[in-house]
N, CA, C and O atoms as a MOPAC input file, in Angstrom:
PM7 MOZYME 1SCF
protein

 N     48.82600 1    10.46700 1   -57.45500 1
 C     49.98700 1     9.72900 1   -57.65300 1
 C     50.96400 1    10.41200 1   -58.59900 1
 O     52.18300 1    10.25900 1   -58.52100 1
 N     50.33100 1    11.19900 1   -59.52700 1
 C     51.18200 1    11.36300 1   -60.55900 1
 C     51.88800 1    13.08100 1   -60.17600 1
 O     51.30800 1    13.77800 1   -59.34400 1
 N     52.81300 1    13.45400 1   -60.69600 1
 C     53.79300 1    14.45800 1   -59.43400 1
 C     54.73100 1    14.61700 1   -58.17800 1
 O     55.40100 1    15.55100 1   -57.73500 1
 N     54.43500 1    12.95200 1   -57.68000 1
 C     54.65100 1    12.87800 1   -56.10700 1
 C     55.58200 1    12.21300 1   -56.18400 1
 O     55.59200 1    11.13500 1   -56.77800 1
 N     56.42700 1    12.65300 1   -55.67600 1
 C     58.27800 1    11.78500 1   -55.34200 1
 C     58.57300 1    11.46700 1   -54.34600 1
 O     59.40700 1    12.04900 1   -53.65400 1
 N     57.73800 1    10.10500 1   -53.92700 1
 C     58.27500 1     9.58700 1   -52.57800 1
 C     58.28100 1     8.56700 1   -52.57600 1
 O     57.63400 1     7.93300 1   -53.41000 1
 N     59.21600 1     7.83200 1   -51.38500 1
 C     59.59700 1     6.46400 1   -51.44100 1
 C     58.55400 1     5.13300 1   -50.50400 1
 O     58.63300 1     3.90700 1   -50.57900 1
 N     57.61000 1     6.03100 1   -49.64800 1
 C     56.96100 1     5.37800 1   -49.22300 1
 C     55.17700 1     6.15800 1   -48.48000 1
 O     55.08900 1     7.05900 1   -47.64600 1
 N     54.04700 1     5.42400 1   -49.14600 1
 C     52.79100 1     5.73300 1   -49.11200 1
 C     52.22200 1     5.38100 1   -47.74700 1
 O     51.91200 1     4.21600 1   -47.50100 1
 N     52.08800 1     6.27500 1   -46.92500 1
 C     51.45100 1     5.78800 1   -45.92800 1
 C     50.17900 1     6.28400 1   -45.38400 1
 O     49.97700 1     7.39100 1   -44.88400 1
 N     49.38700 1     5.36400 1   -45.54200 1
 C     47.67000 1     5.46900 1   -44.94200 1
 C     47.01400 1     4.53400 1   -44.22200 1
 O     47.50300 1     3.41200 1   -44.09000 1
 N     45.79400 1     4.88400 1   -43.64900 1
 C     45.06200 1     3.86700 1   -42.80000 1
 C     44.24600 1     2.85800 1   -43.54600 1
 O     44.39600 1     2.56900 1   -44.73300 1
 N     43.57700 1     2.47600 1   -42.91800 1
 C     42.89900 1     1.13400 1   -43.71100 1
 C     41.96100 1     1.85900 1   -44.88600 1
 O     41.90700 1     1.38500 1   -46.02100 1
 N     41.17100 1     3.15100 1   -44.46600 1
 C     40.48800 1     3.42100 1   -46.09400 1
 C     40.90100 1     3.61700 1   -46.83200 1
 O     40.11900 1     3.89400 1   -47.74200 1
 N     42.27400 1     3.67500 1   -47.17300 1
 C     43.24600 1     3.68800 1   -48.18000 1
 C     43.72200 1     2.33600 1   -49.23500 1
 O     44.37600 1     2.20100 1   -50.26900 1
 N     42.95000 1     1.45200 1   -48.26700 1
 C     43.47900 1    -0.10000 1   -48.59500 1
 C     42.51100 1    -0.55800 1   -50.14600 1
 O     41.61800 1    -1.40500 1   -50.12600 1
 N     42.89100 1     0.12500 1   -51.26200 1
 C     41.78100 1    -0.48800 1   -52.58900 1
 C     43.10200 1    -0.67500 1   -53.28800 1
 O     44.22500 1    -0.23500 1   -53.04100 1
 N     42.51300 1    -1.65800 1   -54.47500 1
 C     43.71300 1    -2.14200 1   -55.66300 1
 C     43.87900 1    -1.31700 1   -56.14500 1
 O     45.03200 1    -1.32400 1   -56.57700 1
 N     43.10400 1    -0.02700 1   -56.50800 1
 C     43.46000 1     0.75100 1   -57.83200 1
 C     45.17500 1     2.02200 1   -57.05500 1
 O     46.17000 1     2.45500 1   -57.63700 1
 N     44.69200 1     2.16200 1   -55.58900 1
 C     45.72200 1     3.17400 1   -54.78600 1
 C     47.37500 1     2.25300 1   -54.34400 1
 O     48.49100 1     2.69700 1   -54.07300 1
 N     46.94600 1     1.11900 1   -54.42500 1
 C     48.12100 1     0.23900 1   -54.30100 1
 C     49.12000 1     0.10900 1   -55.46500 1
 O     50.34700 1     0.20200 1   -55.44000 1
 N     48.18100 1    -0.15800 1   -56.61800 1
 C     48.45400 1    -0.70800 1   -57.92700 1
 C     48.93300 1     0.78400 1   -58.26000 1
 O     49.80400 1     0.84500 1   -59.12700 1
 N     48.58700 1     1.75800 1   -57.81900 1
 C     49.75000 1     3.09900 1   -58.48200 1
 C     50.62300 1     3.71700 1   -57.79000 1
 O     51.41100 1     4.57300 1   -58.19200 1
 N     50.48800 1     3.24400 1   -56.60400 1
 C     51.64500 1     3.53400 1   -55.72300 1
 C     53.09200 1     2.79800 1   -55.79700 1
 O     54.18000 1     3.35100 1   -55.63600 1
 N     52.80600 1     1.11000 1   -56.14200 1
 C     53.57800 1     0.23800 1   -56.38600 1
 C     54.50100 1     0.61000 1   -57.86100 1
 O     55.68800 1     0.34200 1   -58.04500 1
 N     53.53300 1     1.32400 1   -58.84700 1
 C     53.94900 1     1.52700 1   -60.00000 1
 C     54.92900 1     2.58400 1   -60.04500 1
 O     55.87600 1     2.80700 1   -60.79900 1
 N     54.33900 1     3.31600 1   -58.80100 1
 C     55.51200 1     4.98600 1   -59.07400 1
 C     56.93700 1     4.11000 1   -58.43000 1
 O     57.94900 1     4.66600 1   -58.85800 1
 N     57.16500 1     3.30900 1   -57.83000 1
 C     57.90700 1     2.67600 1   -57.03400 1
 C     58.10100 1     2.85400 1   -55.49500 1
 O     59.17000 1     2.75500 1   -54.89200 1
 N     56.84000 1     3.14000 1   -54.95500 1
 C     56.72100 1     3.26700 1   -53.42900 1
 C     56.10400 1     2.40600 1   -52.95700 1
 O     55.10300 1     1.83400 1   -53.38700 1
 N     57.02400 1     2.17700 1   -51.46900 1
 C     56.49800 1     0.74500 1   -50.40800 1
 C     55.44600 1     1.47900 1   -49.46300 1
 O     55.39100 1     2.43300 1   -48.68600 1
 N     54.67300 1     0.51000 1   -49.96900 1
 C     53.02400 1     0.65900 1   -49.63900 1
 C     52.67000 1     0.30300 1   -48.16000 1
 O     52.41200 1    -0.86000 1   -47.84900 1
 N     52.66400 1     1.37000 1   -47.21400 1
 C     52.20900 1     0.94200 1   -45.80000 1
 C     50.89700 1     1.43600 1   -45.43800 1
 O     50.63600 1     2.56300 1   -45.01700 1
 N     50.00100 1     0.35900 1   -45.66900 1
 C     48.67500 1     0.94900 1   -45.53900 1
 C     48.24700 1    -0.73600 1   -45.26800 1
 O     48.40800 1    -1.66900 1   -46.05400 1
 N     47.55100 1    -0.77700 1   -43.64900 1
 C     47.17500 1    -2.30200 1   -43.44700 1
 C     45.93800 1    -2.85400 1   -44.43300 1
 O     45.24400 1    -2.03100 1   -45.02900 1
 N     45.75400 1    -3.95400 1   -44.54000 1
 C     44.68900 1    -4.73800 1   -45.46200 1
 C     43.84200 1    -4.19400 1   -44.04300 1
 O     44.06600 1    -4.00900 1   -42.84700 1
 N     42.50000 1    -4.04900 1   -45.23100 1
 C     40.94400 1    -3.98800 1   -44.40600 1
 C     40.87500 1    -5.40900 1   -43.96400 1
 O     41.49300 1    -6.35000 1   -44.46200 1
 N     39.86800 1    -5.44900 1   -42.75500 1
 C     39.53900 1    -6.82200 1   -42.65400 1
 C     38.74900 1    -7.60200 1   -43.56300 1
 O     38.96700 1    -8.78300 1   -43.83400 1
 N     38.04100 1    -7.05900 1   -43.91500 1
 C     37.55400 1    -8.18800 1   -45.28000 1
 C     38.27800 1    -8.11000 1   -46.40600 1
 O     37.71800 1    -8.27400 1   -47.48900 1
 N     39.53900 1    -7.86600 1   -46.33200 1
 C     40.34700 1    -8.33200 1   -47.71600 1
 C     40.52700 1    -9.98000 1   -47.33000 1
 O     40.65300 1   -10.42100 1   -46.18700 1
 N     40.51200 1   -10.53600 1   -48.21600 1
 C     41.07500 1   -12.10800 1   -48.44700 1
 C     42.33600 1   -12.23600 1   -47.96400 1
 O     42.74000 1   -12.66700 1   -46.88400 1
 N     43.08900 1   -11.65800 1   -49.22900 1
 C     44.86500 1   -12.31000 1   -49.20400 1
 C     45.05300 1   -10.40300 1   -48.44400 1
 O     44.61500 1    -9.34200 1   -48.88900 1
 N     45.90100 1   -10.70400 1   -47.16100 1
 C     46.60300 1    -9.96400 1   -45.92400 1
 C     47.73700 1    -9.30700 1   -46.93700 1
 O     48.17600 1   -10.03600 1   -47.82700 1
 N     48.24600 1    -7.87700 1   -46.81700 1
 C     49.30700 1    -7.47800 1   -47.25400 1
 C     50.25900 1    -7.51100 1   -46.14300 1
 O     49.77800 1    -7.84100 1   -45.05900 1
 N     51.52500 1    -7.23500 1   -46.18300 1
 C     52.26700 1    -7.19800 1   -45.07000 1
 C     52.61800 1    -5.93200 1   -45.26400 1
 O     52.67600 1    -5.65500 1   -46.46200 1
 N     52.96800 1    -4.73700 1   -44.28300 1
 C     53.12600 1    -3.75200 1   -44.26700 1
 C     54.23200 1    -3.46000 1   -43.18000 1
 O     54.39200 1    -4.36200 1   -42.35700 1
 N     55.03700 1    -2.30700 1   -43.05200 1
 C     55.85200 1    -2.28500 1   -42.01600 1
 C     55.44500 1    -1.74000 1   -40.75400 1
 O     55.49600 1    -0.51600 1   -40.87100 1
 N     55.03400 1    -2.08600 1   -39.50900 1
 C     54.21500 1    -1.51700 1   -38.99700 1
 C     55.14000 1    -0.77800 1   -37.95500 1
 O     54.67400 1    -0.69500 1   -36.81900 1
 N     56.34700 1    -0.24700 1   -38.17500 1
 C     56.79000 1     0.41000 1   -37.51000 1
 C     56.83100 1     1.94900 1   -37.76000 1
 O     57.07200 1     2.87000 1   -36.98000 1
 N     56.47500 1     1.94400 1   -39.29900 1
 C     56.50400 1     3.28700 1   -39.96600 1
 C     54.96800 1     3.45200 1   -40.01800 1
 O     54.56100 1     4.54600 1   -40.40700 1
 N     54.26400 1     2.71900 1   -39.75400 1
 C     52.62600 1     3.00300 1   -39.74500 1
 C     52.43600 1     3.78200 1   -38.48600 1
 O     51.75800 1     4.80700 1   -38.41400 1
 N     53.29700 1     3.03800 1   -37.16800 1
 C     53.14500 1     3.58600 1   -35.97000 1
 C     53.84900 1     5.17900 1   -35.88600 1
 O     53.52100 1     5.94100 1   -34.97800 1
 N     54.73400 1     5.53100 1   -36.82100 1
 C     54.69600 1     7.16600 1   -37.27600 1
 C     53.54500 1     7.66200 1   -37.64600 1
 O     52.92300 1     8.45500 1   -36.93900 1
 N     53.19300 1     7.30400 1   -38.64000 1
 C     51.73200 1     8.09000 1   -39.35000 1
 C     50.95600 1     8.18200 1   -38.31400 1
 O     50.13900 1     9.09700 1   -38.41500 1
 N     50.91000 1     7.64000 1   -37.45500 1
 C     49.96400 1     7.76000 1   -36.31900 1
 C     50.48000 1     9.11800 1   -35.37100 1
 O     49.77100 1    10.11000 1   -35.20800 1
 N     51.45100 1     9.00000 1   -34.95900 1
 C     52.15800 1    10.47500 1   -34.37000 1
 C     52.31000 1    11.52900 1   -35.07900 1
 O     52.49400 1    12.54300 1   -34.40600 1
 N     52.30000 1    11.65800 1   -36.14100 1
 C     51.95500 1    12.71300 1   -37.55000 1
 C     50.40800 1    13.23500 1   -37.22900 1
 O     49.94800 1    14.28200 1   -36.77300 1
 N     49.92500 1    12.17600 1   -37.62400 1
 C     47.99100 1    12.27800 1   -37.11500 1
 C     47.86000 1    13.16300 1   -35.78800 1
 O     47.24700 1    14.22400 1   -35.67700 1
 N     48.53600 1    12.51500 1   -34.87000 1
 C     48.03100 1    13.00400 1   -33.13100 1
 C     48.79400 1    14.53500 1   -33.25100 1
 O     48.24400 1    15.56400 1   -32.85700 1
 N     50.00200 1    14.50300 1   -33.79500 1
 C     50.50000 1    16.12800 1   -33.85500 1
 C     49.15200 1    16.61900 1   -34.40600 1
 O     48.39600 1    17.22900 1   -33.65000 1
 N     48.74100 1    16.33600 1   -35.95300 1
 C     48.07200 1    17.54200 1   -36.75500 1
 C     46.36900 1    17.59600 1   -35.38600 1
 O     45.70100 1    18.58100 1   -35.07000 1
 N     46.24700 1    16.42700 1   -35.01900 1
 C     45.09000 1    16.76700 1   -34.29600 1
 C     45.41000 1    17.64900 1   -32.92400 1
 O     44.40900 1    18.23700 1   -32.51500 1
 N     46.27200 1    17.79500 1   -32.35800 1
 C     46.88100 1    18.85100 1   -31.32200 1
 C     46.58400 1    20.37000 1   -31.76900 1
 O     46.22900 1    21.38300 1   -31.16700 1
 N     46.87100 1    20.08000 1   -33.00800 1
 C     46.92200 1    21.74300 1   -33.74900 1
 C     45.60400 1    22.17600 1   -34.10100 1
 O     45.16300 1    23.31200 1   -33.92300 1
 N     44.81800 1    20.91100 1   -34.76600 1
 C     42.82200 1    21.48100 1   -34.83300 1
 C     42.11000 1    21.61700 1   -33.66900 1
 O     40.94600 1    22.00400 1   -33.77000 1
 N     42.88500 1    21.21500 1   -31.81500 1
 C     42.30100 1    21.48300 1   -31.01200 1
 C     42.30900 1    22.65900 1   -30.66000 1
 O     41.90500 1    22.91500 1   -29.52600 1
 N     42.83300 1    23.86600 1   -31.63800 1
 C     42.89300 1    25.35800 1   -31.09300 1
 C     42.32500 1    25.82000 1   -32.06600 1
 O     42.88700 1    25.90800 1   -33.15700 1
 N     40.90100 1    26.26300 1   -31.81500 1
 C     40.11500 1    26.74100 1   -32.24400 1
 C     40.25100 1    27.83200 1   -33.42800 1
 O     39.37400 1    27.77800 1   -34.29100 1
 N     40.90200 1    28.46900 1   -33.51600 1
 C     41.65600 1    29.73500 1   -34.64600 1
 C     42.23700 1    28.70200 1   -35.92600 1
 O     42.12700 1    29.02700 1   -37.10800 1
 N     42.74900 1    27.65600 1   -35.56100 1
 C     43.67200 1    26.76300 1   -36.54400 1
 C     42.32200 1    25.88600 1   -37.36000 1
 O     42.27400 1    25.77000 1   -38.58400 1
 N     41.28600 1    25.32100 1   -36.42100 1
 C     40.48100 1    24.24900 1   -37.09400 1
 C     39.70200 1    25.08300 1   -38.02500 1
 O     39.23100 1    24.61400 1   -39.06100 1
 N     39.53500 1    26.51400 1   -37.61500 1
 C     38.11800 1    26.91600 1   -38.31400 1
 C     38.65100 1    28.25100 1   -39.43700 1
 O     38.07300 1    28.92600 1   -40.28800 1
 N     40.07200 1    28.18300 1   -38.89500 1
 C     40.92100 1    29.25600 1   -40.10200 1
 C     40.18300 1    30.39700 1   -39.88900 1
 O     39.19400 1    30.81500 1   -40.49000 1
 N     40.83800 1    30.88100 1   -38.88600 1
 C     40.21100 1    32.43800 1   -38.40000 1
 C     41.22000 1    33.63300 1   -39.40000 1
 O     40.98400 1    34.82100 1   -39.62100 1
 N     42.16900 1    32.93200 1   -39.77600 1
 C     43.28400 1    33.80600 1   -39.85300 1
 C     42.94700 1    34.37000 1   -41.77600 1
 O     42.80700 1    33.61700 1   -42.74000 1
 N     42.90700 1    35.83400 1   -41.76100 1
 C     42.33200 1    36.66200 1   -43.06000 1
 C     43.17000 1    35.95300 1   -43.87000 1
 O     42.56000 1    35.13900 1   -44.56400 1
 N     45.32000 1    35.98900 1   -44.15900 1
 C     45.99600 1    35.33400 1   -45.08200 1
 C     46.91300 1    34.51100 1   -44.52600 1
 O     47.15900 1    34.30700 1   -43.33700 1
 N     47.34200 1    34.10500 1   -45.40500 1
 C     48.43400 1    32.57300 1   -45.35700 1
 C     49.61900 1    32.62000 1   -44.15300 1
 O     50.24500 1    31.76500 1   -43.52600 1
 N     49.56700 1    34.49400 1   -44.18500 1
 C     51.39700 1    34.41500 1   -42.98800 1
 C     50.58100 1    34.76000 1   -41.79700 1
 O     51.28300 1    34.90500 1   -40.79500 1
 N     49.29100 1    34.93700 1   -41.60100 1
 C     48.50500 1    34.92900 1   -39.95000 1
 C     48.56900 1    33.48600 1   -39.60000 1
 O     48.92900 1    32.98500 1   -38.53400 1
 N     48.07400 1    32.79300 1   -40.90300 1
 C     47.45700 1    31.33600 1   -40.35700 1
 C     49.02000 1    30.85400 1   -40.13200 1
 O     49.11200 1    30.71600 1   -38.91200 1
 N     50.04000 1    30.59500 1   -40.61500 1
 C     51.01600 1    30.24100 1   -40.37200 1
 C     51.60600 1    30.69200 1   -39.35200 1
 O     52.04900 1    29.74300 1   -38.70600 1
 N     51.87400 1    31.82300 1   -38.80600 1
 C     52.26800 1    32.31300 1   -37.72900 1
 C     51.24700 1    31.43400 1   -36.20800 1
 O     51.55200 1    30.90400 1   -35.13900 1
 N     50.06200 1    31.70100 1   -36.91900 1
 C     48.88700 1    30.90100 1   -35.53300 1
 C     49.82400 1    29.43200 1   -35.63700 1
 O     50.33500 1    28.98900 1   -34.60800 1
 N     49.95600 1    28.90900 1   -36.61100 1
 C     50.15300 1    27.25200 1   -36.52400 1
 C     51.57800 1    27.43500 1   -35.76600 1
 O     51.73600 1    26.82700 1   -34.70800 1
 N     52.63900 1    28.26800 1   -36.28500 1
 C     53.81400 1    28.38800 1   -35.01200 1
 C     53.61800 1    28.39600 1   -33.91700 1
 O     53.92900 1    27.42100 1   -33.23300 1
 N     52.96500 1    29.63500 1   -33.31500 1
 C     52.74700 1    29.78800 1   -32.06700 1
 C     52.08100 1    28.57700 1   -31.53800 1
 O     52.66300 1    27.98700 1   -30.62700 1
 N     50.85600 1    28.07400 1   -32.00300 1
 C     50.23900 1    26.46500 1   -31.41000 1
 C     51.49700 1    25.37500 1   -31.03300 1
 O     51.61500 1    24.81600 1   -29.94200 1
 N     52.38800 1    25.21200 1   -32.17600 1
 C     53.89000 1    24.07100 1   -32.21600 1
 C     54.32400 1    24.21800 1   -31.20900 1
 O     54.51600 1    23.26300 1   -30.45600 1
 N     54.69800 1    25.82500 1   -30.79500 1
 C     55.81600 1    26.32000 1   -29.77800 1
 C     54.84600 1    26.33200 1   -28.50400 1
 O     55.46400 1    26.61400 1   -27.47800 1
 N     53.64900 1    26.12600 1   -28.33700 1
 C     52.89500 1    25.95900 1   -26.84100 1
 C     52.74000 1    24.57300 1   -26.67700 1
 O     52.84500 1    24.20400 1   -25.50700 1
 N     52.41300 1    23.26800 1   -27.92100 1
 C     52.62300 1    21.93500 1   -27.87100 1
 C     53.98800 1    21.74700 1   -27.15500 1
 O     53.97500 1    21.46900 1   -25.95600 1
 N     55.13200 1    21.87800 1   -27.79600 1
 C     56.67900 1    21.64300 1   -27.73500 1
 C     56.38700 1    21.91300 1   -25.99600 1
 O     56.11300 1    20.99100 1   -25.22800 1
 N     56.51000 1    23.34800 1   -25.58300 1
 C     56.38400 1    23.44300 1   -24.15800 1
 C     55.80800 1    22.57000 1   -22.84500 1
 O     56.30000 1    22.28100 1   -21.75400 1
 N     54.81100 1    22.35500 1   -23.34800 1
 C     53.78900 1    21.42600 1   -22.92300 1
 C     54.90700 1    19.85500 1   -22.82800 1
 O     55.17000 1    19.22100 1   -21.80500 1
 N     55.32800 1    19.60600 1   -24.07800 1
 C     55.90200 1    18.44000 1   -23.81600 1
 C     57.00400 1    18.62800 1   -22.80900 1
 O     57.04700 1    17.90800 1   -21.81100 1
 N     57.96300 1    19.63700 1   -23.04800 1
 C     59.16800 1    19.82300 1   -22.16200 1
 C     58.80400 1    20.20300 1   -20.52600 1
 O     59.68700 1    20.21100 1   -19.66800 1
 N     57.51600 1    20.48400 1   -20.25800 1
 C     57.19600 1    20.50000 1   -18.90200 1
 C     56.77900 1    19.42400 1   -18.22800 1
 O     56.51300 1    19.51000 1   -17.02900 1

């Protein structure tokens, strides 16, 4: 958490630990992590923001479906970035179609 300037910490249930929540709260972040099922005291979280986190994860999943990005075939950073941008355009064109 040190060096990160954010208003909100988004995460899935796997990040619901007392230490992570305490550090984020001490840094002044709003914690948007649903409580684990075995947690006795459930914590409130913003369900709308949590749904937006899921959309971002799905976007990365769509990027990783392209083998060249998932296995990082590109030899340098600029080639990898170009591959990511091309894949983003292809995904966006699929959305528009």
